[in-house]
Short mmCIF file of C-alpha atoms in Angstrom, two decimals:
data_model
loop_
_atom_site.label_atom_id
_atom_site.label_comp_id
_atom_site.label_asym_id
_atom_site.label_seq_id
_atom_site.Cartn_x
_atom_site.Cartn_y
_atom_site.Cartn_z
CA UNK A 227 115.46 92.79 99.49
CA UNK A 228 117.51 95.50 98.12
CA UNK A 229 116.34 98.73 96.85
CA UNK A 230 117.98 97.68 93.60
CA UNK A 231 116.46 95.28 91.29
CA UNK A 232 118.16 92.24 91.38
CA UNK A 233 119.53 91.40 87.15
CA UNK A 234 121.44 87.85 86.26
CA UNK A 235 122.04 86.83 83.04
CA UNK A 236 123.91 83.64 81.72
CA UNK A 237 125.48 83.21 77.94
CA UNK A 238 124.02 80.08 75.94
CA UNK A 239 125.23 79.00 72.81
CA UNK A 240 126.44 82.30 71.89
CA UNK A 241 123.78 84.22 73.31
CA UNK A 242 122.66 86.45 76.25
CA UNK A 243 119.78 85.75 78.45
CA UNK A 244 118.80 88.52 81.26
CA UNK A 245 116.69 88.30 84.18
CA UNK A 246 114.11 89.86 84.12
CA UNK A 247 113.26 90.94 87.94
CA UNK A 248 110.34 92.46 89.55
CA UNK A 249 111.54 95.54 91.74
CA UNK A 250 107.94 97.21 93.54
CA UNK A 251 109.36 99.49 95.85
CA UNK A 252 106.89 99.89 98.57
CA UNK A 253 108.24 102.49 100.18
CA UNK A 254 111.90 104.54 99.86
CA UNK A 255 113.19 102.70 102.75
CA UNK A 256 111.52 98.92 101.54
CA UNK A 257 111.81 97.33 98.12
CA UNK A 258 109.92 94.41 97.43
CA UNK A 259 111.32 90.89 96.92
CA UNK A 260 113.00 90.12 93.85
CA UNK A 261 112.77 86.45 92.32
CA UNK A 262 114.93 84.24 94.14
CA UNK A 263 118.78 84.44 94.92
CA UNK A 264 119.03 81.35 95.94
CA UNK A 265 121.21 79.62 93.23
CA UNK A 266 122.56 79.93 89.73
CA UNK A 267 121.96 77.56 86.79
CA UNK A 268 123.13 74.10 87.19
CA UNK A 269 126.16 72.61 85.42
CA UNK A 270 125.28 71.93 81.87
CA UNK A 271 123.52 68.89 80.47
CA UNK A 272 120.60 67.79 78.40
CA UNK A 273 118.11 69.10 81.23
CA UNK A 274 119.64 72.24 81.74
CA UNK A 275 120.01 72.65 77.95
CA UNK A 276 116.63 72.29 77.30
CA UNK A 277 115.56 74.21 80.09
CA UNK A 278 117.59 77.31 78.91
CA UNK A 279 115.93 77.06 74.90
CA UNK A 280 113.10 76.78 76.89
CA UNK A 281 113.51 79.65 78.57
CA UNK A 282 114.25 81.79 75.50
CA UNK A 283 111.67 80.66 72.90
CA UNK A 284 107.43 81.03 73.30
CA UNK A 285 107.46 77.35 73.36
CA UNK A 286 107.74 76.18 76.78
CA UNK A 287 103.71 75.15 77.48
CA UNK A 288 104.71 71.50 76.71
CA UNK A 289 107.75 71.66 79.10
CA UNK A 290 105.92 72.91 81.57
CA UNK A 291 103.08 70.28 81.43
CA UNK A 292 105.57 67.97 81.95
CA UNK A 293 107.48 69.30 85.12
CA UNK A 294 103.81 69.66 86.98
CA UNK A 295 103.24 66.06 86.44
CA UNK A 296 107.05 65.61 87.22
CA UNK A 297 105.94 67.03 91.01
CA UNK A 298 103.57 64.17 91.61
CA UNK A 299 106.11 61.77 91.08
CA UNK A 300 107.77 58.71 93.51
CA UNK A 301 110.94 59.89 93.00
CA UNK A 302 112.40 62.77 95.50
CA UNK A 303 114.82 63.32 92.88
CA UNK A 304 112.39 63.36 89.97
CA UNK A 305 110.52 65.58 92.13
CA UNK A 306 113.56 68.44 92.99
CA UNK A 307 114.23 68.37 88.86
CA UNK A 308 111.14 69.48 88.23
CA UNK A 309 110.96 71.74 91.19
CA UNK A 310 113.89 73.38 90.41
CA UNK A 311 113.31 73.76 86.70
CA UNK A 312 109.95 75.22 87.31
CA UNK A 313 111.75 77.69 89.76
CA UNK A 314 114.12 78.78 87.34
CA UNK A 315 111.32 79.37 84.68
CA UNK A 316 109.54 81.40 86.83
CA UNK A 317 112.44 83.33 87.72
CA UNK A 318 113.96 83.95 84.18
CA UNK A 319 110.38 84.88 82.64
CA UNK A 320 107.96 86.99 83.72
CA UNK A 321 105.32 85.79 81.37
CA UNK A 322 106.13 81.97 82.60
CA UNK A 323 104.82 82.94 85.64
CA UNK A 324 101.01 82.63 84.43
CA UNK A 325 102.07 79.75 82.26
CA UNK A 326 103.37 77.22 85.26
CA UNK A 327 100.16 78.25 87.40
CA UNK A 328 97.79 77.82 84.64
CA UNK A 329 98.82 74.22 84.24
CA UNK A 330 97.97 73.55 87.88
CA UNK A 331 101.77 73.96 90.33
CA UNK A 332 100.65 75.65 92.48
CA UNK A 333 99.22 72.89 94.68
CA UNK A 334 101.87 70.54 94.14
CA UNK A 335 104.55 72.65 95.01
CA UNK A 336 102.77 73.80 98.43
CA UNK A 337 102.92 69.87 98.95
CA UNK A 338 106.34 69.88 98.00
CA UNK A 339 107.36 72.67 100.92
CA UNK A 340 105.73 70.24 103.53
CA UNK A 341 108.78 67.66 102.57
CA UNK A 342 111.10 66.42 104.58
CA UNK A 343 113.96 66.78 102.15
CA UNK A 344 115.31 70.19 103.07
CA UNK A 345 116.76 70.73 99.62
CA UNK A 346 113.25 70.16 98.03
CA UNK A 347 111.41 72.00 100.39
CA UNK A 348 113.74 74.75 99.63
CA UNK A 349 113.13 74.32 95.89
CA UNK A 350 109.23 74.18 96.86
CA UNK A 351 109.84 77.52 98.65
CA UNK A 352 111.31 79.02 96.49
CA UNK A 353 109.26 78.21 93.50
CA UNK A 354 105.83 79.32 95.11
CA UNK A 355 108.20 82.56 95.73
CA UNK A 356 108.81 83.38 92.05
CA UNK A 357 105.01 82.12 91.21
CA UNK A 358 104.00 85.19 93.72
CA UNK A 359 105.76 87.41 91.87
CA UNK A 360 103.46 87.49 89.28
CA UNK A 361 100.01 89.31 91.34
CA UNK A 362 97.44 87.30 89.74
CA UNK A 363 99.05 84.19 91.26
CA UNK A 364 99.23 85.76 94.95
CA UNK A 365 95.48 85.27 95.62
CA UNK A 366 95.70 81.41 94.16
CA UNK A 367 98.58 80.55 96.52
CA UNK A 368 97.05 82.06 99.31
CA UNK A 369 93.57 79.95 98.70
CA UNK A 370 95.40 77.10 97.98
CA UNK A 371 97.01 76.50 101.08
CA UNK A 372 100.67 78.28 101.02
CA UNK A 373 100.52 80.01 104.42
CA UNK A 374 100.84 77.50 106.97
CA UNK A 375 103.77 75.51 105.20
CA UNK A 376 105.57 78.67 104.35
CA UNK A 377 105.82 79.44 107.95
CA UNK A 378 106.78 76.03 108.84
CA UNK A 379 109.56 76.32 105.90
CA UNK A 380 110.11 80.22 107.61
CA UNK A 381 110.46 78.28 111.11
CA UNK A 382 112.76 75.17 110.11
CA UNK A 383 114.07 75.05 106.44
CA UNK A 384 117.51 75.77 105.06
CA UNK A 385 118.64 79.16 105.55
CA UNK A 386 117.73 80.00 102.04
CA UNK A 387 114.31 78.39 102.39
CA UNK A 388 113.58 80.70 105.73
CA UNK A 389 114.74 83.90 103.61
CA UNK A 390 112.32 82.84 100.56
CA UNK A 391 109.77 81.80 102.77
CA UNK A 392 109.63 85.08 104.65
CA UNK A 393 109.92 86.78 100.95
CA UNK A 394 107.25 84.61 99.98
CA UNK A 395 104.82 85.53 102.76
CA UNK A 396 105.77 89.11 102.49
CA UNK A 397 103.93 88.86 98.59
CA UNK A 398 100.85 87.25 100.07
CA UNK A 399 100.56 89.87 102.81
CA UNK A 400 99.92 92.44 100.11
CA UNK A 401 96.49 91.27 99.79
CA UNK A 402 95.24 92.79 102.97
CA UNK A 403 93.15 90.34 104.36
CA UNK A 404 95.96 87.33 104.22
CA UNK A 405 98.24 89.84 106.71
CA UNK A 406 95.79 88.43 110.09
CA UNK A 407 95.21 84.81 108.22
CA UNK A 408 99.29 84.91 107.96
CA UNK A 409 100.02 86.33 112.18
CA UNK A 410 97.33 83.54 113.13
CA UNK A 411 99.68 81.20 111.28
CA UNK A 412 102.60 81.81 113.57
CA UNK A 413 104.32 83.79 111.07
CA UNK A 414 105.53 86.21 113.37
CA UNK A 415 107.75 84.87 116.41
CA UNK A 416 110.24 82.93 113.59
CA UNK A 417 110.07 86.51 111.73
CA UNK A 418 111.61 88.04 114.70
CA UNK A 419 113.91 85.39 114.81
CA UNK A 420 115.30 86.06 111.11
CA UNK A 421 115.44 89.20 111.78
CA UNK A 422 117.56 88.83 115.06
CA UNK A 423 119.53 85.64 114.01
CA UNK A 424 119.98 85.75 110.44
CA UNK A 425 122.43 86.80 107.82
CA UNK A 426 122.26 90.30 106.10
CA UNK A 427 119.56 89.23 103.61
CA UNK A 428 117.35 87.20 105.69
CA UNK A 429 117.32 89.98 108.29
CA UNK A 430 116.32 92.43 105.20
CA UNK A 431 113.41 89.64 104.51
CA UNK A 432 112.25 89.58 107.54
CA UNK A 433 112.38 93.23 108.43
CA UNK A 434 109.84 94.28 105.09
CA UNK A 435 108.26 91.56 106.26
CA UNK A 436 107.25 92.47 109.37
CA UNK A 437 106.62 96.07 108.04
CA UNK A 438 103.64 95.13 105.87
CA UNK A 439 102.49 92.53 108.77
CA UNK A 440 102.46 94.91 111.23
CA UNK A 441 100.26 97.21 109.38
CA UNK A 442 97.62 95.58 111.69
CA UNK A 443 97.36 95.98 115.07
CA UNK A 444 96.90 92.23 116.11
CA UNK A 445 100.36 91.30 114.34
CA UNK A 446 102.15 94.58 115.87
CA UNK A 447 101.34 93.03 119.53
CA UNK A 448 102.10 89.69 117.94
CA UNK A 449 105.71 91.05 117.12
CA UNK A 450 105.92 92.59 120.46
CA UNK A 451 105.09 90.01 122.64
CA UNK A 452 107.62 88.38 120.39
CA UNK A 453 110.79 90.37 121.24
CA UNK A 454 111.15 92.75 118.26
CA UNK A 455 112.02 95.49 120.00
CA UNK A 456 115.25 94.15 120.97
CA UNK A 457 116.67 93.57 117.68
CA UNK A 458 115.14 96.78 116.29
CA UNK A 459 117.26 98.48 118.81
CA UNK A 460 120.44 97.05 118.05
CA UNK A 461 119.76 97.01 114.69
CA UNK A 462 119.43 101.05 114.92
CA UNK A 463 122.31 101.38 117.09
CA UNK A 464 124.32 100.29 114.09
CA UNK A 465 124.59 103.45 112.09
CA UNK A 466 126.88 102.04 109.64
CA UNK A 467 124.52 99.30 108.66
CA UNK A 468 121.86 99.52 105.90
CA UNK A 469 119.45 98.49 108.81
CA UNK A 470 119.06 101.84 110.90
CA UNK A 471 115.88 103.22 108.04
CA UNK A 472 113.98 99.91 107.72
CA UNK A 473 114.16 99.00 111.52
CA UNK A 474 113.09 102.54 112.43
CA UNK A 475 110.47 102.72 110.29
CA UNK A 476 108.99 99.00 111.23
CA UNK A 477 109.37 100.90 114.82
CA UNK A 478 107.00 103.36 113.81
CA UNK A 479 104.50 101.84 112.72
CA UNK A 480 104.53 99.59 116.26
CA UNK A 481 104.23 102.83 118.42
CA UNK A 482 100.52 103.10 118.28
CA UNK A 483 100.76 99.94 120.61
CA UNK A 484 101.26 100.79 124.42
CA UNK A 485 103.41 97.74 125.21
CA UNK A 486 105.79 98.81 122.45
CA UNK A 487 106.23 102.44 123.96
CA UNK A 488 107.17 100.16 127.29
CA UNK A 489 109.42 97.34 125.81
CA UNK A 490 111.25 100.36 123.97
CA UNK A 491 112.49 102.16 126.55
CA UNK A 492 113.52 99.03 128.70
CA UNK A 493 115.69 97.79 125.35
CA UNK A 494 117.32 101.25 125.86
CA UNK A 495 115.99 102.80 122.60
CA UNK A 496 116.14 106.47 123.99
CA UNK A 497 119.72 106.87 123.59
CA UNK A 498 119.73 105.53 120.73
CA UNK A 499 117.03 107.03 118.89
CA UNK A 500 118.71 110.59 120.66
CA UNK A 501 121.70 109.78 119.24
CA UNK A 502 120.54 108.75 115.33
CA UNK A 503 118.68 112.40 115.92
CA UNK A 504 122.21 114.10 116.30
CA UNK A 505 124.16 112.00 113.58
CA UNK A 506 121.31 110.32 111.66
CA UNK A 507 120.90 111.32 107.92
CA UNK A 508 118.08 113.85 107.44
CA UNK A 509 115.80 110.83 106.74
CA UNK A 510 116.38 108.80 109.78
CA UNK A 511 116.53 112.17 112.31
CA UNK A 512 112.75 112.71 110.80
CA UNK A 513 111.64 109.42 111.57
CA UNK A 514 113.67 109.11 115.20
CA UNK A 515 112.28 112.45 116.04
CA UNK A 516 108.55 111.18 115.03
CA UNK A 517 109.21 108.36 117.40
CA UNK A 518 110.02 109.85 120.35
CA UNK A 519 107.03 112.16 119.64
CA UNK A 520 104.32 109.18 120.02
CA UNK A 521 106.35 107.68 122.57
CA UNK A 522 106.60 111.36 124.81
CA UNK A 523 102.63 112.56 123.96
CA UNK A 524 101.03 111.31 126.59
CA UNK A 525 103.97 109.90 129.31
CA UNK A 526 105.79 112.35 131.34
CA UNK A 527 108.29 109.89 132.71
CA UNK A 528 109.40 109.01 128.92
CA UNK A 529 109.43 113.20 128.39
CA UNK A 530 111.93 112.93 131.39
CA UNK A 531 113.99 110.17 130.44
CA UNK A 532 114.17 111.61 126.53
CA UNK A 533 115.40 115.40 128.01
CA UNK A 534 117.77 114.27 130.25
CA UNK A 535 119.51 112.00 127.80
CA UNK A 536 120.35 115.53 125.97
CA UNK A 537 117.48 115.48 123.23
CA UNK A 538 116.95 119.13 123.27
CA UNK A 539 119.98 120.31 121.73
CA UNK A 540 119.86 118.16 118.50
CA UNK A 541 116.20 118.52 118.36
CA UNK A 542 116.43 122.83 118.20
CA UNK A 543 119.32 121.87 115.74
CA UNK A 544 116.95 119.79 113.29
CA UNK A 545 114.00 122.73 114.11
CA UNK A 546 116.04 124.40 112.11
CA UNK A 547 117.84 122.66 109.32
CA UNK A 548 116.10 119.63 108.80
CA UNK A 549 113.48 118.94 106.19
CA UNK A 550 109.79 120.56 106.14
CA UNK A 551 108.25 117.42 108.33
CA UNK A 552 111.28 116.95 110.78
CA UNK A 553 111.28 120.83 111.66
CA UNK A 554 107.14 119.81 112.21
CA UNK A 555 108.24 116.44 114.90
CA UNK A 556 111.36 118.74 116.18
CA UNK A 557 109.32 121.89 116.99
CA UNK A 558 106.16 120.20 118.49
CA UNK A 559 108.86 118.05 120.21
CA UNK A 560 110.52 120.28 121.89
CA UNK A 561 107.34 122.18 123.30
CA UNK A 562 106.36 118.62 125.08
CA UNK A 563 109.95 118.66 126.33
CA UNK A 564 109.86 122.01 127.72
CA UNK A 565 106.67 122.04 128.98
CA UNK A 566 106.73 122.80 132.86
CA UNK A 567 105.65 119.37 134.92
CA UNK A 568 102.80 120.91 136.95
CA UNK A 569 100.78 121.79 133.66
CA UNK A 570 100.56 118.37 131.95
CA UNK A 571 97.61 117.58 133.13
CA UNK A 572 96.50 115.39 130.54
CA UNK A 573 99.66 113.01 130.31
CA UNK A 574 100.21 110.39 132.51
CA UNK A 575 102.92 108.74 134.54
CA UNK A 576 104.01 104.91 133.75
#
């Protein structure tokens, strides 16, 4: 999930189709998921061909009357043409998006995701992904019956199913109330797993992901008790990755948890969030320094352990150079840090 929007286009009898992608940032550090990834067009034929007119004329209702019945079908492979054609229309077309859930997919393709076929559960997947795109759809989907297959597609599908399950789940989430139906589901512990185990996009998935999960508290303890923290810490160790922001800020929002503050510093995440404070960019030195701010308000052993690994210095450094808000988290820092042992009355020891 890129901060860029994600544009294809293919060339069809002359002429030049683009797709059209969705690109909601939800924050500066998060961009929402784009339609799928997960393949090009097939090799040409008489499907494809009439797939791609399709595609580029207001005439596609018919069509796509057809591939829903297609779904129902006793043929697996019957079943992944359809899938797969419906996927692409969703994908290429904004517009088809109302079009394919109007004529009743939506069901049939959450059936399709409980398949044993991997390839078309991942067509299933990815399908109900580009259908989600589209918000009037998300609440449908949701009702319908999508969450508890799209984890089990998140916990043992293809690769690319896991990425566009995760992606998919990620759209539901942003209708508040699905983000506890979704943690209930079991969303969360194969979340952590993408997000540990997977390639560079899936662990991009799964990170914005688990950012708008963990929004509420049930999920963040959910994603502890999971093992997050241990992957958020390598994944910030890694300054050279494009990993260090979003794993930071999915950090954040975990803090207000006590367990977190605990599993943090046993996964060694003082020295590291020290050290992005010294060579971070000015973005990532705010939010490091804002995290070792929750995590040293009330604790005077984590105020300890923070100052002796050499905070101080960097921290008077950003007091003084960084933006508005870091200078804010560096200066109130700093006071915690220098504050004499015997007068913390109020803080506690772990």
């Amino acid at each position: 999930m890129d901060s860029d929007s994600v544009k294809s286009s293919f060339t069809y009898m002359g002429r030049k189709f683009t797709d059209l992608s969705l690109n909601d940032s939800s924050s500066s550090a998060f961009s929402d998921c784009n339609s799928d990834r997960s393949g090009e067009f097939p090799t040409a034929s008489s499907q494809s061909r009439r797939l791609f007119l399709s595609c580029a004329s207001d005439n596609s209702d018919e069509l796509i009357s057809q591939l829903v019945s297609a779904l129902d079908s006793d043929s697996i492979d019957e079943q992944k043409q359809a899938a797969m054609e419906l996927r692409l229309m969703a994908k290429n077309k904004p517009e088809n998006r109302i079009k394919i859930a109007r004529a009743g997919a939506i069901k049939p393709l959450i059936s399709i995701i409980s398949s044993n076929d991997p390839q078309l559960q991942e067509y299933g997947v990815t399908a109900v992904l580009n259908l989600s795109l589209c918000d009037e759809n998300k609440e449908e989907i949701a009702y319908s019956g999508a969450i508890k297959p799209l984890v089990r597609a998140l916990k043992s599908g293809t690769s690319t199913a896991r990425e566009n399950a995760a992606c998919a789940l990620l759209r539901l989430s942003q209708i508040e109330e699905n983000k506890v139906a979704i943690g209930r589901s079991g969303a969360i512990p194969p979340l952590v797993d993408l997000l540990e185990s997977g390639n560079f996009r899936g662990m991009k998935d799964a990170c914005t992901a688990l950012y708008s999960l963990c929004t509420v508290r049930e999920n963040k303890i959910r994603a502890v008790q999971a093992g997050i923290l241990k992957p958020l810490v390598e994944l910030m160790s890694d300054l050279g990755s494009n990993m260090v922001d979003k794993s930071a800020f999915v950090l954040s929002l975990l803090m207000s948890v006590p367990e977190a503050r605990a599993a943090l510093v046993d996964e060694g995440g003082i020295p590291v969030l020290v050290e992005i404070v010294e060579v971070g960019t000015q973005r990532q030195k705010e939010i490091a320094a804002a995290i070792l701010l929750q995590l040293c308000e009330d604790c005077l052993a984590y105020r300890t352990m923070v100052a002796r690994e050499g905070a101080i210095p960097p921290l008077v450094a950003l007091s003084q150079t960084g933006t508005t808000r870091a200078k804010q988290k560096a200066e109130a820092l700093i006071e915690l840090l220098r504050q004499p042992r015997s007068t913390n009355g109020a803080a506690r020891d772990i």
